[in-house]
Amino acid sequence: MDFGQILTEALGEMVSPTTAAYALAALGLAVHFGYSGLLNFGQAGFIAVGSYGFAMTTIHFGAPFWLGLIVAIIASVIFALILGIPTLRLRADYLAIVTIAAAEIIRYIVTTNSLTDVTGSANGLAGFRQDFLRLNPFPPGNYLGYSSPDFFYRVFGWGLVVILGVIVWLLMRSPWGRVLKGIREDELAVRSLGKNVYSYKMQALVIGGICGALAGLVFTLPRDVVQPANYGTELTFFLWTCLLLGGMATVLGPVIGAMLFWVVLSLTQNILFGLIQIGVLPFLSPTQAGQLRYILVGVALMLLMIFRPQGVFGNKKELAFS
């Protein structure tokens, strides 16, 4: 078992496009729950809407990358409005129920056989990144150990993380952000000051949804395929894990949480597979080892919630609202 290679692969996950996508989506959850108190259990739905909106626009209409990007953002805004209009005037648990159900409805709709020509059904859609790769400014070659396209995917993904992270940071330091934090702490008190709580909640839901839609692009472009199986309920709970690891009401927390999540998953998987190969764990199959790593991550998360519930970068004062 080569521990050097195992560690190198784990560290490589820190800057992968998938980690960047998780960081973006977890940042959206931070806007929803960490700053606004909106209990969104359907972030996978926003990711799916963004991914399919982009893929269908570029494949079926031959649209350029920038137009597909705009369509993905608009689709996430519409999805947020559909979710928010009937629920944001009600208790927080109604939003949780609606979002988790809506995400599953989206996944089942794109899997429907009658929409195979549009969504590709269970097989999904493929072949939509050509125009994106034409924007690649890096000539063929090796960049920090990555090929030109792989390096471009990372630059694009983490560039979006930095841009949206700065935007969210500025928003939360503005008067608008302070109102959101007030809504999270005491909604009735904010209402008594004459603020339109419903409007602020809707705006937060839209902004967090846009983060999810952009995460969908970063997630699917390197794969050049969008499949409904990738947007199950477990994706949303992985994102919540990233959020809790880093800290709920922070900008840097979700990013670090996503990095830690994928490094730990990579380490545990490769170590378990190595122990199986050298005969230390002969009673485990590779499939069982893949499931065991999630158990280990779950135990680690439980310990984190016991000994540091605010997350790695969180502040205990931010837990007062929960």
CSV table of C-alpha atoms in Angstrom, one decimal:
chain,number,residue,atom,x,y,z
A,1,MET,CA,0.0,0.0,0.0
A,2,ASP,CA,1.6,3.2,-1.2
A,3,PHE,CA,0.7,5.9,1.4
A,4,GLY,CA,2.5,8.6,-0.6
A,5,GLN,CA,0.2,8.0,-3.6
A,6,ILE,CA,-2.8,7.8,-1.3
A,7,LEU,CA,-2.0,11.2,0.2
A,8,THR,CA,-1.2,12.7,-3.2
A,9,GLU,CA,-4.6,11.6,-4.6
A,10,ALA,CA,-6.4,12.9,-1.5
A,11,LEU,CA,-4.7,16.3,-1.7
A,12,GLY,CA,-5.6,16.4,-5.4
A,13,GLU,CA,-9.2,16.2,-4.5
A,14,MET,CA,-8.9,19.6,-2.7
A,15,VAL,CA,-8.7,21.4,-6.0
A,16,SER,CA,-10.8,19.1,-8.2
A,17,PRO,CA,-13.8,20.6,-10.2
A,18,THR,CA,-16.1,18.4,-8.2
A,19,THR,CA,-14.9,19.9,-4.9
A,20,ALA,CA,-15.3,23.4,-6.4
A,21,ALA,CA,-18.9,22.4,-7.4
A,22,TYR,CA,-19.6,21.2,-3.9
A,23,ALA,CA,-18.1,24.4,-2.5
A,24,LEU,CA,-20.4,26.6,-4.7
A,25,ALA,CA,-23.5,24.6,-3.8
A,26,ALA,CA,-22.6,24.6,-0.1
A,27,LEU,CA,-22.1,28.4,-0.3
A,28,GLY,CA,-25.6,28.6,-1.6
A,29,LEU,CA,-26.8,26.6,1.4
A,30,ALA,CA,-24.9,29.1,3.7
A,31,VAL,CA,-26.9,31.9,2.1
A,32,HIS,CA,-30.1,29.9,2.6
A,33,PHE,CA,-29.6,28.5,6.1
A,34,GLY,CA,-26.5,30.0,7.7
A,35,TYR,CA,-27.4,33.6,7.0
A,36,SER,CA,-31.2,33.5,6.4
A,37,GLY,CA,-32.5,30.5,8.4
A,38,LEU,CA,-34.1,28.9,5.3
A,39,LEU,CA,-34.2,25.2,5.7
A,40,ASN,CA,-33.5,24.0,2.1
A,41,PHE,CA,-33.2,20.2,1.7
A,42,GLY,CA,-33.4,20.4,-2.1
A,43,GLN,CA,-30.2,22.0,-3.2
A,44,ALA,CA,-29.7,19.0,-5.5
A,45,GLY,CA,-32.7,20.3,-7.4
A,46,PHE,CA,-31.1,23.7,-8.1
A,47,ILE,CA,-27.9,21.9,-9.3
A,48,ALA,CA,-30.0,19.7,-11.6
A,49,VAL,CA,-32.0,22.6,-13.0
A,50,GLY,CA,-28.8,24.5,-13.8
A,51,SER,CA,-27.1,21.4,-15.3
A,52,TYR,CA,-30.1,20.5,-17.5
A,53,GLY,CA,-30.8,24.0,-18.4
A,54,PHE,CA,-27.3,24.5,-19.8
A,55,ALA,CA,-27.1,21.1,-21.4
A,56,MET,CA,-30.5,21.3,-23.2
A,57,THR,CA,-29.8,24.8,-24.4
A,58,THR,CA,-26.4,24.0,-25.9
A,59,ILE,CA,-27.4,20.5,-27.3
A,60,HIS,CA,-30.9,21.2,-28.7
A,61,PHE,CA,-30.5,24.8,-29.8
A,62,GLY,CA,-26.7,24.9,-30.5
A,63,ALA,CA,-26.5,27.9,-28.2
A,64,PRO,CA,-23.0,29.2,-27.2
A,65,PHE,CA,-21.7,28.7,-23.7
A,66,TRP,CA,-22.6,32.2,-22.4
A,67,LEU,CA,-26.2,31.8,-23.5
A,68,GLY,CA,-26.4,28.3,-21.8
A,69,LEU,CA,-25.0,29.9,-18.7
A,70,ILE,CA,-27.7,32.6,-18.7
A,71,VAL,CA,-30.4,30.0,-19.2
A,72,ALA,CA,-29.1,28.0,-16.3
A,73,ILE,CA,-29.3,31.0,-14.0
A,74,ILE,CA,-32.8,32.0,-15.2
A,75,ALA,CA,-34.0,28.4,-14.7
A,76,SER,CA,-32.7,28.5,-11.1
A,77,VAL,CA,-34.4,31.8,-10.5
A,78,ILE,CA,-37.7,30.4,-11.8
A,79,PHE,CA,-37.3,27.3,-9.7
A,80,ALA,CA,-36.7,29.4,-6.6
A,81,LEU,CA,-39.8,31.4,-7.3
A,82,ILE,CA,-41.9,28.3,-7.7
A,83,LEU,CA,-40.6,27.0,-4.4
A,84,GLY,CA,-40.7,30.2,-2.5
A,85,ILE,CA,-44.0,31.8,-3.5
A,86,PRO,CA,-46.2,29.3,-1.7
A,87,THR,CA,-43.9,28.5,1.2
A,88,LEU,CA,-41.9,31.4,2.5
A,89,ARG,CA,-44.9,33.0,4.3
A,90,LEU,CA,-45.2,29.8,6.3
A,91,ARG,CA,-43.1,28.1,8.9
A,92,ALA,CA,-39.6,27.0,8.0
A,93,ASP,CA,-40.4,23.3,8.0
A,94,TYR,CA,-42.8,23.7,5.1
A,95,LEU,CA,-39.9,25.0,3.0
A,96,ALA,CA,-37.9,21.9,4.0
A,97,ILE,CA,-40.7,19.6,2.9
A,98,VAL,CA,-41.3,21.4,-0.4
A,99,THR,CA,-37.6,21.6,-1.4
A,100,ILE,CA,-36.8,18.0,-0.8
A,101,ALA,CA,-39.9,16.9,-2.7
A,102,ALA,CA,-39.3,19.4,-5.5
A,103,ALA,CA,-35.8,18.1,-6.0
A,104,GLU,CA,-37.0,14.6,-6.4
A,105,ILE,CA,-39.8,15.7,-8.7
A,106,ILE,CA,-37.2,17.3,-11.0
A,107,ARG,CA,-35.1,14.1,-11.0
A,108,TYR,CA,-38.2,12.0,-11.9
A,109,ILE,CA,-39.3,14.4,-14.6
A,110,VAL,CA,-36.0,14.2,-16.4
A,111,THR,CA,-36.0,10.4,-16.1
A,112,THR,CA,-39.4,10.1,-17.7
A,113,ASN,CA,-39.2,7.9,-20.9
A,114,SER,CA,-41.7,10.2,-22.7
A,115,LEU,CA,-39.1,13.0,-22.5
A,116,THR,CA,-36.2,10.9,-23.8
A,117,ASP,CA,-35.7,13.2,-26.8
A,118,VAL,CA,-35.5,16.2,-24.6
A,119,THR,CA,-33.7,15.1,-21.4
A,120,GLY,CA,-32.2,11.8,-22.4
A,121,SER,CA,-34.2,10.0,-19.7
A,122,ALA,CA,-32.0,7.8,-17.4
A,123,ASN,CA,-29.1,7.9,-19.8
A,124,GLY,CA,-29.0,11.7,-19.6
A,125,LEU,CA,-27.4,14.1,-22.1
A,126,ALA,CA,-23.8,14.2,-23.4
A,127,GLY,CA,-21.7,16.3,-25.7
A,128,PHE,CA,-22.2,19.9,-24.6
A,129,ARG,CA,-18.8,21.2,-23.5
A,130,GLN,CA,-17.3,21.9,-27.0
A,131,ASP,CA,-18.0,25.6,-27.0
A,132,PHE,CA,-16.7,25.9,-23.4
A,133,LEU,CA,-13.4,24.3,-24.3
A,134,ARG,CA,-13.0,26.8,-27.2
A,135,LEU,CA,-12.7,29.5,-24.5
A,136,ASN,CA,-9.7,27.7,-23.0
A,137,PRO,CA,-6.9,30.3,-23.0
A,138,PHE,CA,-4.2,27.6,-22.0
A,139,PRO,CA,-2.3,26.1,-25.0
A,140,PRO,CA,-1.7,22.3,-24.9
A,141,GLY,CA,0.8,21.3,-22.3
A,142,ASN,CA,1.2,20.4,-18.6
A,143,TYR,CA,0.1,22.8,-15.9
A,144,LEU,CA,0.9,21.8,-12.4
A,145,GLY,CA,0.5,18.2,-13.4
A,146,TYR,CA,-2.8,18.7,-15.3
A,147,SER,CA,-3.5,18.8,-18.9
A,148,SER,CA,-4.7,22.0,-20.5
A,149,PRO,CA,-8.5,21.1,-20.4
A,150,ASP,CA,-8.2,19.7,-16.8
A,151,PHE,CA,-6.4,22.9,-15.7
A,152,PHE,CA,-9.0,25.1,-17.4
A,153,TYR,CA,-11.9,23.2,-15.6
A,154,ARG,CA,-10.2,23.9,-12.2
A,155,VAL,CA,-9.5,27.6,-13.0
A,156,PHE,CA,-13.1,28.1,-14.1
A,157,GLY,CA,-14.6,26.2,-11.1
A,158,TRP,CA,-12.4,27.8,-8.4
A,159,GLY,CA,-12.6,31.2,-10.2
A,160,LEU,CA,-16.4,31.0,-9.7
A,161,VAL,CA,-15.9,30.0,-6.1
A,162,VAL,CA,-13.8,33.1,-5.5
A,163,ILE,CA,-16.1,35.5,-7.4
A,164,LEU,CA,-19.3,34.3,-5.7
A,165,GLY,CA,-17.5,34.0,-2.3
A,166,VAL,CA,-16.5,37.7,-2.5
A,167,ILE,CA,-20.1,38.7,-3.7
A,168,VAL,CA,-21.7,36.8,-0.8
A,169,TRP,CA,-19.2,38.3,1.7
A,170,LEU,CA,-19.9,41.8,0.5
A,171,LEU,CA,-23.7,41.2,0.6
A,172,MET,CA,-23.6,39.8,4.1
A,173,ARG,CA,-21.6,42.9,5.3
A,174,SER,CA,-24.2,45.2,3.7
A,175,PRO,CA,-27.4,46.5,5.3
A,176,TRP,CA,-29.2,43.9,3.2
A,177,GLY,CA,-27.2,41.1,4.8
A,178,ARG,CA,-27.7,42.5,8.3
A,179,VAL,CA,-31.5,42.3,7.7
A,180,LEU,CA,-31.1,38.7,6.7
A,181,LYS,CA,-29.2,37.9,9.8
A,182,GLY,CA,-31.9,39.7,11.8
A,183,ILE,CA,-34.6,37.5,10.1
A,184,ARG,CA,-32.6,34.4,11.1
A,185,GLU,CA,-32.4,35.5,14.7
A,186,ASP,CA,-35.9,36.9,15.2
A,187,GLU,CA,-38.3,37.3,12.3
A,188,LEU,CA,-41.0,39.0,14.3
A,189,ALA,CA,-38.6,41.7,15.5
A,190,VAL,CA,-37.6,42.4,11.9
A,191,ARG,CA,-41.3,42.6,10.9
A,192,SER,CA,-41.9,45.1,13.7
A,193,LEU,CA,-39.3,47.4,12.1
A,194,GLY,CA,-41.3,47.5,8.9
A,195,LYS,CA,-39.1,45.2,6.8
A,196,ASN,CA,-40.7,43.0,4.1
A,197,VAL,CA,-39.4,39.6,5.5
A,198,TYR,CA,-41.0,37.7,2.6
A,199,SER,CA,-39.2,39.7,0.0
A,200,TYR,CA,-35.8,39.3,1.8
A,201,LYS,CA,-36.3,35.5,2.1
A,202,MET,CA,-37.2,35.2,-1.6
A,203,GLN,CA,-34.1,37.2,-2.5
A,204,ALA,CA,-31.9,34.9,-0.4
A,205,LEU,CA,-33.5,31.8,-1.9
A,206,VAL,CA,-32.8,33.1,-5.4
A,207,ILE,CA,-29.2,34.0,-4.7
A,208,GLY,CA,-28.5,30.6,-3.0
A,209,GLY,CA,-30.2,28.9,-5.9
A,210,ILE,CA,-28.0,30.6,-8.5
A,211,CYS,CA,-25.0,29.3,-6.6
A,212,GLY,CA,-26.5,25.8,-6.9
A,213,ALA,CA,-27.1,26.3,-10.6
A,214,LEU,CA,-23.5,27.4,-11.3
A,215,ALA,CA,-22.3,24.5,-9.2
A,216,GLY,CA,-24.2,22.3,-11.6
A,217,LEU,CA,-22.2,23.7,-14.5
A,218,VAL,CA,-18.9,23.2,-12.7
A,219,PHE,CA,-19.9,19.6,-11.8
A,220,THR,CA,-21.0,18.5,-15.3
A,221,LEU,CA,-18.6,20.3,-17.7
A,222,PRO,CA,-15.6,18.0,-17.0
A,223,ARG,CA,-17.8,14.9,-17.3
A,224,ASP,CA,-19.5,16.2,-20.5
A,225,VAL,CA,-22.6,14.3,-19.4
A,226,VAL,CA,-25.6,15.1,-17.2
A,227,GLN,CA,-27.5,12.2,-15.6
A,228,PRO,CA,-30.4,12.2,-13.2
A,229,ALA,CA,-28.7,9.6,-11.0
A,230,ASN,CA,-26.2,12.3,-9.9
A,231,TYR,CA,-28.9,14.5,-8.4
A,232,GLY,CA,-30.4,12.3,-5.7
A,233,THR,CA,-31.3,13.3,-2.2
A,234,GLU,CA,-27.9,12.1,-1.0
A,235,LEU,CA,-26.2,14.9,-2.9
A,236,THR,CA,-28.1,17.5,-0.8
A,237,PHE,CA,-27.1,15.8,2.4
A,238,PHE,CA,-23.4,15.6,1.3
A,239,LEU,CA,-23.6,19.4,0.8
A,240,TRP,CA,-25.1,19.8,4.3
A,241,THR,CA,-22.1,17.8,5.5
A,242,CYS,CA,-19.7,20.2,3.8
A,243,LEU,CA,-21.6,23.2,5.3
A,244,LEU,CA,-21.6,21.8,8.8
A,245,LEU,CA,-17.9,20.8,8.6
A,246,GLY,CA,-16.8,24.3,7.7
A,247,GLY,CA,-19.3,26.4,9.5
A,248,MET,CA,-22.9,27.5,8.7
A,249,ALA,CA,-22.7,31.3,8.8
A,250,THR,CA,-19.4,31.9,7.1
A,251,VAL,CA,-18.2,32.3,3.5
A,252,LEU,CA,-14.9,30.4,3.9
A,253,GLY,CA,-16.5,27.6,5.9
A,254,PRO,CA,-18.4,25.9,3.0
A,255,VAL,CA,-15.3,26.0,0.8
A,256,ILE,CA,-13.1,24.5,3.5
A,257,GLY,CA,-15.8,22.0,4.4
A,258,ALA,CA,-16.0,20.8,0.8
A,259,MET,CA,-12.3,20.3,0.6
A,260,LEU,CA,-12.2,18.4,3.9
A,261,PHE,CA,-15.2,16.3,2.8
A,262,TRP,CA,-13.5,15.1,-0.4
A,263,VAL,CA,-10.1,14.7,1.2
A,264,VAL,CA,-11.5,12.5,3.9
A,265,LEU,CA,-13.6,10.5,1.5
A,266,SER,CA,-10.6,9.9,-0.8
A,267,LEU,CA,-8.3,9.0,2.2
A,268,THR,CA,-10.7,6.5,3.7
A,269,GLN,CA,-11.6,4.9,0.4
A,270,ASN,CA,-8.0,4.4,-0.7
A,271,ILE,CA,-6.8,3.2,2.7
A,272,LEU,CA,-9.7,0.7,3.0
A,273,PHE,CA,-9.0,-0.6,-0.6
A,274,GLY,CA,-5.3,-0.9,0.3
A,275,LEU,CA,-6.0,-2.8,3.4
A,276,ILE,CA,-8.2,-5.2,1.5
A,277,GLN,CA,-5.5,-5.7,-1.1
A,278,ILE,CA,-2.8,-6.6,1.4
A,279,GLY,CA,-5.2,-9.0,3.3
A,280,VAL,CA,-5.7,-7.0,6.5
A,281,LEU,CA,-9.5,-6.7,5.8
A,282,PRO,CA,-10.2,-9.9,3.7
A,283,PHE,CA,-13.8,-10.0,4.9
A,284,LEU,CA,-14.6,-6.7,3.2
A,285,SER,CA,-15.5,-6.4,-0.5
A,286,PRO,CA,-14.7,-3.1,-2.5
A,287,THR,CA,-18.4,-2.3,-2.5
A,288,GLN,CA,-18.7,-2.8,1.3
A,289,ALA,CA,-15.6,-0.6,1.7
A,290,GLY,CA,-17.2,2.1,-0.3
A,291,GLN,CA,-20.2,2.1,2.0
A,292,LEU,CA,-18.0,1.9,5.1
A,293,ARG,CA,-16.2,5.1,4.3
A,294,TYR,CA,-19.5,7.0,4.5
A,295,ILE,CA,-20.1,5.4,7.9
A,296,LEU,CA,-16.7,6.7,9.0
A,297,VAL,CA,-17.4,10.2,7.7
A,298,GLY,CA,-20.8,10.1,9.5
A,299,VAL,CA,-19.1,9.2,12.8
A,300,ALA,CA,-16.6,11.9,12.3
A,301,LEU,CA,-19.4,14.4,11.7
A,302,MET,CA,-21.2,13.3,14.8
A,303,LEU,CA,-18.0,13.9,16.8
A,304,LEU,CA,-17.6,17.3,15.2
A,305,MET,CA,-21.2,18.2,16.2
A,306,ILE,CA,-20.5,17.1,19.8
A,307,PHE,CA,-17.1,18.9,20.3
A,308,ARG,CA,-17.3,21.7,17.8
A,309,PRO,CA,-20.9,22.2,16.6
A,310,GLN,CA,-20.1,25.6,15.0
A,311,GLY,CA,-17.8,23.9,12.5
A,312,VAL,CA,-14.2,24.5,11.7
A,313,PHE,CA,-14.5,28.2,11.0
A,314,GLY,CA,-17.9,28.9,12.6
A,315,ASN,CA,-18.6,31.0,15.6
A,316,LYS,CA,-20.6,29.8,18.6
A,317,LYS,CA,-22.6,33.0,18.6
A,318,GLU,CA,-24.0,32.1,15.2
A,319,LEU,CA,-25.7,29.0,16.8
A,320,ALA,CA,-28.0,31.1,19.0
A,321,PHE,CA,-30.7,31.0,16.3
A,322,SER,CA,-30.8,27.3,15.9
